[in-house]
Every structure is written in structure tokens, then in C-alpha cells.
Coordinates of C-alpha atoms and ligand atoms in Angstrom, one line a residue:
M246 CA 0.0 17.2 -2.0
I247 CA 0.0 14.3 -5.1
E248 CA -0.4 15.9 -8.4
F249 CA -0.7 14.5 -11.6
H250 CA -0.5 16.8 -14.8
N251 CA -1.7 15.0 -18.3
V252 CA 0.4 11.5 -16.9
S253 CA 1.1 8.9 -19.1
K254 CA 2.5 5.8 -19.0
R255 CA 4.0 3.4 -21.8
Y256 CA 5.5 0.3 -20.8
P257 CA 8.7 -0.4 -22.9
N258 CA 6.2 -3.0 -25.2
G259 CA 4.5 0.1 -26.3
F260 CA 1.5 -0.6 -24.2
E261 CA -0.1 2.6 -22.9
A262 CA -1.5 1.8 -19.1
L263 CA -2.2 5.6 -18.1
K264 CA -3.5 8.1 -20.5
D265 CA -3.7 11.5 -19.3
I266 CA -4.5 11.4 -15.7
N267 CA -4.8 14.3 -13.9
L268 CA -5.4 14.3 -10.3
K269 CA -4.6 15.9 -7.0
I270 CA -4.4 13.9 -4.0
G271 CA -4.1 16.4 -0.6
Q272 CA -2.0 15.2 2.7
G273 CA -4.4 12.8 4.9
E274 CA -6.9 11.4 2.3
F275 CA -7.7 8.2 2.1
V276 CA -8.3 7.0 -1.6
A277 CA -9.3 4.0 -3.3
V278 CA -8.4 3.1 -6.7
I279 CA -11.0 0.9 -8.2
G280 CA -11.4 -0.6 -11.7
L281 CA -11.3 -4.2 -13.6
S282 CA -8.2 -6.1 -13.8
G283 CA -5.8 -4.9 -16.2
A284 CA -7.7 -1.2 -16.2
G285 CA -4.1 0.4 -14.5
K286 CA -4.5 0.5 -11.3
S287 CA -1.0 -0.9 -9.6
T288 CA 0.6 0.8 -12.6
L289 CA -0.9 3.9 -11.3
I290 CA 0.2 3.9 -7.4
R291 CA 3.6 2.6 -8.5
T292 CA 4.3 6.1 -10.5
I293 CA 3.9 7.8 -7.2
N294 CA 7.1 6.3 -5.7
R295 CA 8.6 5.6 -9.1
M296 CA 8.4 2.1 -8.7
H297 CA 7.4 2.8 -12.4
D298 CA 8.5 6.1 -14.2
I299 CA 5.9 7.6 -16.1
T300 CA 6.8 8.7 -20.0
G301 CA 4.6 11.8 -20.3
G302 CA 2.9 14.5 -18.1
T303 CA 4.1 15.9 -14.7
L304 CA 4.2 14.1 -11.6
T305 CA 5.0 16.2 -8.3
V306 CA 4.9 15.3 -4.5
D307 CA 4.8 18.3 -2.8
G308 CA 5.8 20.2 -5.2
I309 CA 9.2 18.1 -6.3
N310 CA 8.8 16.7 -9.8
V311 CA 9.7 12.5 -9.0
M312 CA 11.0 12.3 -12.0
E313 CA 14.0 14.6 -11.4
L314 CA 14.8 12.6 -8.5
Q315 CA 17.6 10.2 -8.4
G316 CA 20.4 8.5 -6.0
K317 CA 20.3 9.8 -2.5
S318 CA 17.2 12.5 -3.4
L319 CA 15.2 9.2 -4.7
R320 CA 15.9 7.7 -1.5
A321 CA 15.0 9.9 0.9
F322 CA 11.8 10.8 -1.1
R323 CA 10.8 7.0 -1.3
R324 CA 11.6 6.6 2.6
K325 CA 8.4 9.1 3.0
I326 CA 6.3 6.8 1.3
G327 CA 5.5 3.4 2.5
M328 CA 4.3 0.3 0.2
I329 CA 2.3 -2.3 1.1
F330 CA 1.8 -5.2 -1.1
Q331 CA -0.6 -8.2 -1.7
S332 CA 1.8 -10.9 -0.6
F333 CA 2.7 -8.8 2.7
N334 CA 6.5 -9.3 1.5
L335 CA 8.0 -10.0 4.6
I336 CA 11.3 -12.4 5.0
T337 CA 9.4 -15.0 6.6
R338 CA 12.1 -17.1 8.0
T339 CA 13.3 -14.5 10.7
T340 CA 11.1 -12.6 13.6
V341 CA 8.8 -10.1 13.5
I342 CA 10.8 -7.4 15.1
K343 CA 13.6 -8.5 12.5
N344 CA 11.5 -7.7 9.9
V345 CA 10.3 -4.4 10.9
L346 CA 14.4 -3.1 11.5
T347 CA 14.7 -3.8 8.1
A348 CA 12.7 -0.2 7.9
F349 CA 15.8 1.3 8.2
V350 CA 18.4 -0.6 6.3
P351 CA 18.4 1.9 3.6
E352 CA 19.7 4.8 6.0
L353 CA 22.3 2.3 7.6
P354 CA 26.2 2.4 6.7
W355 CA 26.9 -0.9 4.5
W356 CA 28.6 -2.3 7.7
R357 CA 25.7 -2.0 10.0
A358 CA 23.2 -3.3 7.5
F359 CA 25.6 -6.2 6.8
L360 CA 25.8 -7.2 10.5
G361 CA 22.4 -6.4 10.9
I362 CA 23.5 -3.9 13.9
F363 CA 20.5 -1.7 14.8
K364 CA 20.3 1.4 17.4
K365 CA 18.5 1.0 20.8
E366 CA 16.4 3.9 19.2
E367 CA 15.5 1.9 16.4
K368 CA 14.7 -0.8 18.1
I369 CA 12.6 1.2 20.6
A370 CA 11.2 2.6 17.2
A371 CA 10.2 -0.7 15.6
L372 CA 8.8 -2.3 18.9
E373 CA 6.5 1.3 19.1
A374 CA 5.2 0.5 15.8
L375 CA 4.4 -3.0 16.4
D376 CA 2.9 -1.5 19.6
K377 CA 0.4 0.9 17.2
M378 CA -0.5 -2.4 15.2
G379 CA -1.4 -4.4 18.2
I380 CA 1.0 -7.3 17.6
L381 CA 3.7 -6.3 20.4
D382 CA 3.4 -9.5 21.8
K383 CA 4.3 -11.1 18.8
A384 CA 7.5 -9.6 18.2
F385 CA 9.7 -12.4 18.9
V386 CA 7.9 -14.6 17.0
R387 CA 8.6 -16.1 13.1
A388 CA 7.0 -14.4 10.3
D389 CA 5.7 -17.7 8.9
Q390 CA 4.3 -18.4 12.1
L391 CA 1.6 -15.6 12.0
S392 CA -1.9 -15.2 10.0
G393 CA -2.2 -13.8 7.0
G394 CA -4.0 -10.7 9.1
Q395 CA -1.0 -10.6 11.7
Q396 CA 1.6 -10.5 8.7
Q397 CA 0.1 -7.8 7.0
R398 CA -0.1 -5.9 10.2
V399 CA 3.6 -6.6 10.6
A400 CA 4.2 -5.1 7.2
L401 CA 2.0 -2.3 8.3
A402 CA 4.5 -1.6 11.3
R403 CA 7.2 -2.1 9.2
T404 CA 6.3 1.0 7.0
L405 CA 5.1 3.2 10.0
A406 CA 8.9 2.4 11.8
Q407 CA 9.8 4.5 8.6
N408 CA 7.5 7.5 9.7
P409 CA 5.7 7.7 6.3
Q410 CA 3.8 10.6 5.0
I411 CA 1.9 8.5 2.5
I412 CA 0.9 4.7 2.3
L413 CA 0.4 2.9 -1.0
A414 CA -1.4 -0.2 -0.5
D415 CA -1.7 -2.5 -4.3
E416 CA -4.4 -5.1 -3.3
P417 CA -3.4 -5.4 0.6
V418 CA -6.5 -7.5 1.5
A419 CA -6.9 -9.7 -1.6
S420 CA -5.0 -12.7 -0.2
L421 CA -7.4 -12.5 3.1
D422 CA -10.3 -14.1 4.4
P423 CA -13.6 -11.6 4.6
V424 CA -13.4 -11.1 8.5
T425 CA -9.4 -10.6 8.3
A426 CA -10.0 -8.2 5.2
R427 CA -12.1 -5.9 7.2
Q428 CA -9.5 -5.8 10.2
V429 CA -7.1 -4.9 8.1
M430 CA -9.1 -2.1 6.4
D431 CA -9.7 -0.9 10.1
D432 CA -6.1 -0.5 10.4
F433 CA -5.5 1.7 7.2
Q434 CA -8.6 3.8 8.7
R435 CA -7.0 4.2 11.9
I436 CA -3.4 5.1 10.4
N437 CA -5.3 7.4 8.2
R438 CA -7.1 9.2 10.7
D439 CA -4.9 9.3 13.9
M440 CA -1.7 9.9 12.4
N441 CA -2.9 12.0 9.2
I442 CA -1.0 9.6 6.7
T443 CA -2.6 9.8 3.0
V444 CA -3.5 6.2 2.1
I445 CA -3.8 5.3 -1.6
I446 CA -5.1 2.0 -2.0
N447 CA -6.0 -0.6 -5.3
I448 CA -8.8 -2.8 -4.1
H449 CA -10.9 -4.9 -6.4
H450 CA -13.5 -5.6 -3.4
V451 CA -15.9 -2.6 -4.0
E452 CA -17.6 -2.7 -1.1
L453 CA -15.0 -2.3 0.9
A454 CA -13.9 0.7 -1.0
L455 CA -17.0 2.2 -0.7
Q456 CA -17.0 1.6 3.1
Y457 CA -13.8 2.8 4.1
A458 CA -12.4 5.1 1.6
S459 CA -13.6 8.8 1.7
R460 CA -12.7 9.3 -2.3
V461 CA -13.0 6.6 -5.0
I462 CA -11.0 6.8 -8.2
G463 CA -12.3 4.8 -11.1
I464 CA -10.2 3.6 -13.8
R465 CA -11.1 2.4 -17.2
E466 CA -8.2 1.2 -19.9
G467 CA -5.9 3.4 -18.1
R468 CA -8.2 6.6 -17.9
I469 CA -9.9 7.9 -14.7
V470 CA -13.5 7.7 -15.4
Y471 CA -14.5 8.7 -11.9
D472 CA -13.1 10.7 -9.4
G473 CA -15.3 11.8 -6.2
P474 CA -16.4 11.0 -3.0
A475 CA -17.3 6.9 -2.0
A476 CA -20.8 8.2 -0.8
Q477 CA -21.7 9.5 -4.5
V478 CA -20.8 6.4 -6.3
T479 CA -23.9 5.3 -7.7
Q480 CA -24.7 1.7 -9.6
Q481 CA -24.3 3.3 -13.0
I482 CA -21.1 4.8 -12.1
L483 CA -20.2 1.3 -11.0
D484 CA -21.2 -0.3 -14.7
D485 CA -19.2 2.6 -16.2
I486 CA -16.0 1.7 -14.5
Y487 CA -16.4 -1.6 -14.7
Q488 CA -18.3 -1.8 -18.1
G489 CA -20.8 -3.6 -16.7
K490 CA -18.3 -6.6 -16.3
R491 CA -18.1 -6.5 -12.1
E492 CA -18.3 -9.9 -11.2
E493 CA -20.2 -10.5 -7.5
A494 CA -17.8 -8.5 -4.9
T495 CA -16.5 -11.4 -2.6
V496 CA -16.7 -9.3 0.7
Ligands
ADP751 P1 -4.3 -3.4 -12.5 O1 -3.8 -3.2 -11.4 O2 -5.5 -2.5 -12.5 O3 -5.0 -5.2 -12.6 P2 -2.0 -2.8 -14.2 O4 -1.5 -1.6 -13.6 O5 -1.2 -3.9 -13.3 O6 -3.6 -3.1 -13.8 O7 -2.1 -3.3 -15.5 C1 -2.2 -2.3 -16.6 C2 -2.3 -2.9 -18.1 O8 -0.6 -2.8 -18.2 C3 -2.6 -4.1 -18.0 O9 -3.1 -4.7 -19.3 C4 -1.1 -5.0 -17.6 O10 -0.9 -6.2 -18.4 C5 0.0 -4.1 -18.3 N1 1.5 -4.3 -18.0 C6 1.7 -4.3 -16.5 N2 2.5 -4.0 -16.1 C7 3.5 -3.8 -17.4 C8 5.0 -4.3 -18.3 N3 5.6 -4.3 -17.1 N4 4.8 -4.2 -19.3 C9 3.9 -4.0 -20.4 N5 3.0 -4.0 -19.7 C10 2.5 -4.3 -18.4

């Protein structure tokens, strides 16, 4: 369970990107965070794994106050939370399997990380993760030889190899064409349903958000203005979230 109590986030320049956020997200939920560009979606998602520190209120994950974590306990906590980015964040000049194996690097003694020595179990786990994502046949292909959709699957496989409880995805389909975007959303849905992994996605395609997520959180200027089932989102609610400025969805 992820719980925000009166959370705020003020950036060092004084800008308050999150204001009085109160939320509870249970294990296994599929949540889409929507709102205009600059509303605070990415900031919200990135506070959960402490990529950004909150500056007010309390944020707990399974009862652990994330602001109290440091050093080893912070690294162990971050392992439970996978992160997926719009830009895939792969090492493009190396093979797919080596990209997935980087999931284990934070755990390795420095010399194994330095020499790139992985145990058999780690290699098997990496191959299994690729198999789960349907791209086992690409294991020894260089990452930059793959399409955008395949690269996002490699990023998902790398995240799965770390056996996460939660996956945070920051605009994961924004740079994909509409057909591939849907395929990647199908992957998220499968991971969520089959593995009971909590998925929280920052997404600007409203139609995809409503179709795939079971719960939608609408953010406007750093505040939650809607939090409820995707099936109950009306045009009026969308107008409120997007202040009537919503561009035509591209998917
Ligand atoms: P979204 O994901 O909804 O587009 P963000 O969470 O990225 O929005 O940003 C929310 C607001 O916080 C924006 O106004 C943005 O300019 C501001 N912001 C983001 N990062 C920083 C930062 N490092 N310093 C100051 N302001 C920031």
C-alpha cells in the first residue's frame, strides 16, 4: 500500500509542484495519472521511489516512511520499485541480455559489476524476463537494432528481472506510434494482472488511460482534482482536469 498524507513538493527554486496530496494505492492496482503538461504528474510518480524528495506531509510504502530511508535501506527499497521512462533508458550499443542483466548491478560486489560477471541464476532470470515479454529471440541482438516497442519491452524485462512490487512508468508510450503504444499498454496490463504488480502510469493519451487503467487520478496545478474509477470519468471531469484545454488525443 502506497499512502500519501498531506504531501507537498516544493522544488529548490520555490515552485510548489504538489499541494496537499492525499492518496492510498493498494497492491495490484493499475492507476493512470492524467493532466496537462506541467500539472505535476511526473513529480508525483517520482516521489514514490524517492527520485524526488517530498518537502511536506508523509509518504509511506507498506508502512515504511520513505523519507527515513537512506543508504542500504533506500537501495533495497528502490529494488522493489521498477521505473520505466519514455526514452527506454537502455544501453543502446550493447546486447539486450546485457541490458536486462544491469538490473542486478546494484546488488553486486563492485568487482563483479566492474568486470560484468554474472551468475548463472542471474542469466537465467534475465532470459526468463525476456521470455515473459515475448522477446527471448532478441536476447543477443544489440538494443539499438530493435524497434521502439521492442526497446520498451526490454526495459520492462529489465524491470521484471528485479522482481518488483510496483512499476512506475513516466510517459512510457509517448514516443511510440499508436499501434505499438497499445501493444506496450497490453504488456503493462498483462504484468499487472498476471503478477499482481501495482502499475502507476503518467500518460497523456486520455483514451489509453481510460481503456487500460482501472483507476484514474487527475492532477491540475499540483492538486488532485479527480480520483476514481476510469469507467466513471465523464467529459465534465476531463474538462475540469484539463481546464478545457485538452488537445485532441493522438491515439
Ligand atoms: P507533468 O509530468 O505533469 O508534465 P512535472 O511533474 O514534470 O509535470 O512538473 C510539474 C511542475 O514542476 C512544472 O511546472 C515544472 O516546470 C516544475 N518542475 C519540474 N521539475 C522541476 C525542477 N527540478 N525545478 C523546478 N521546477 C520543476
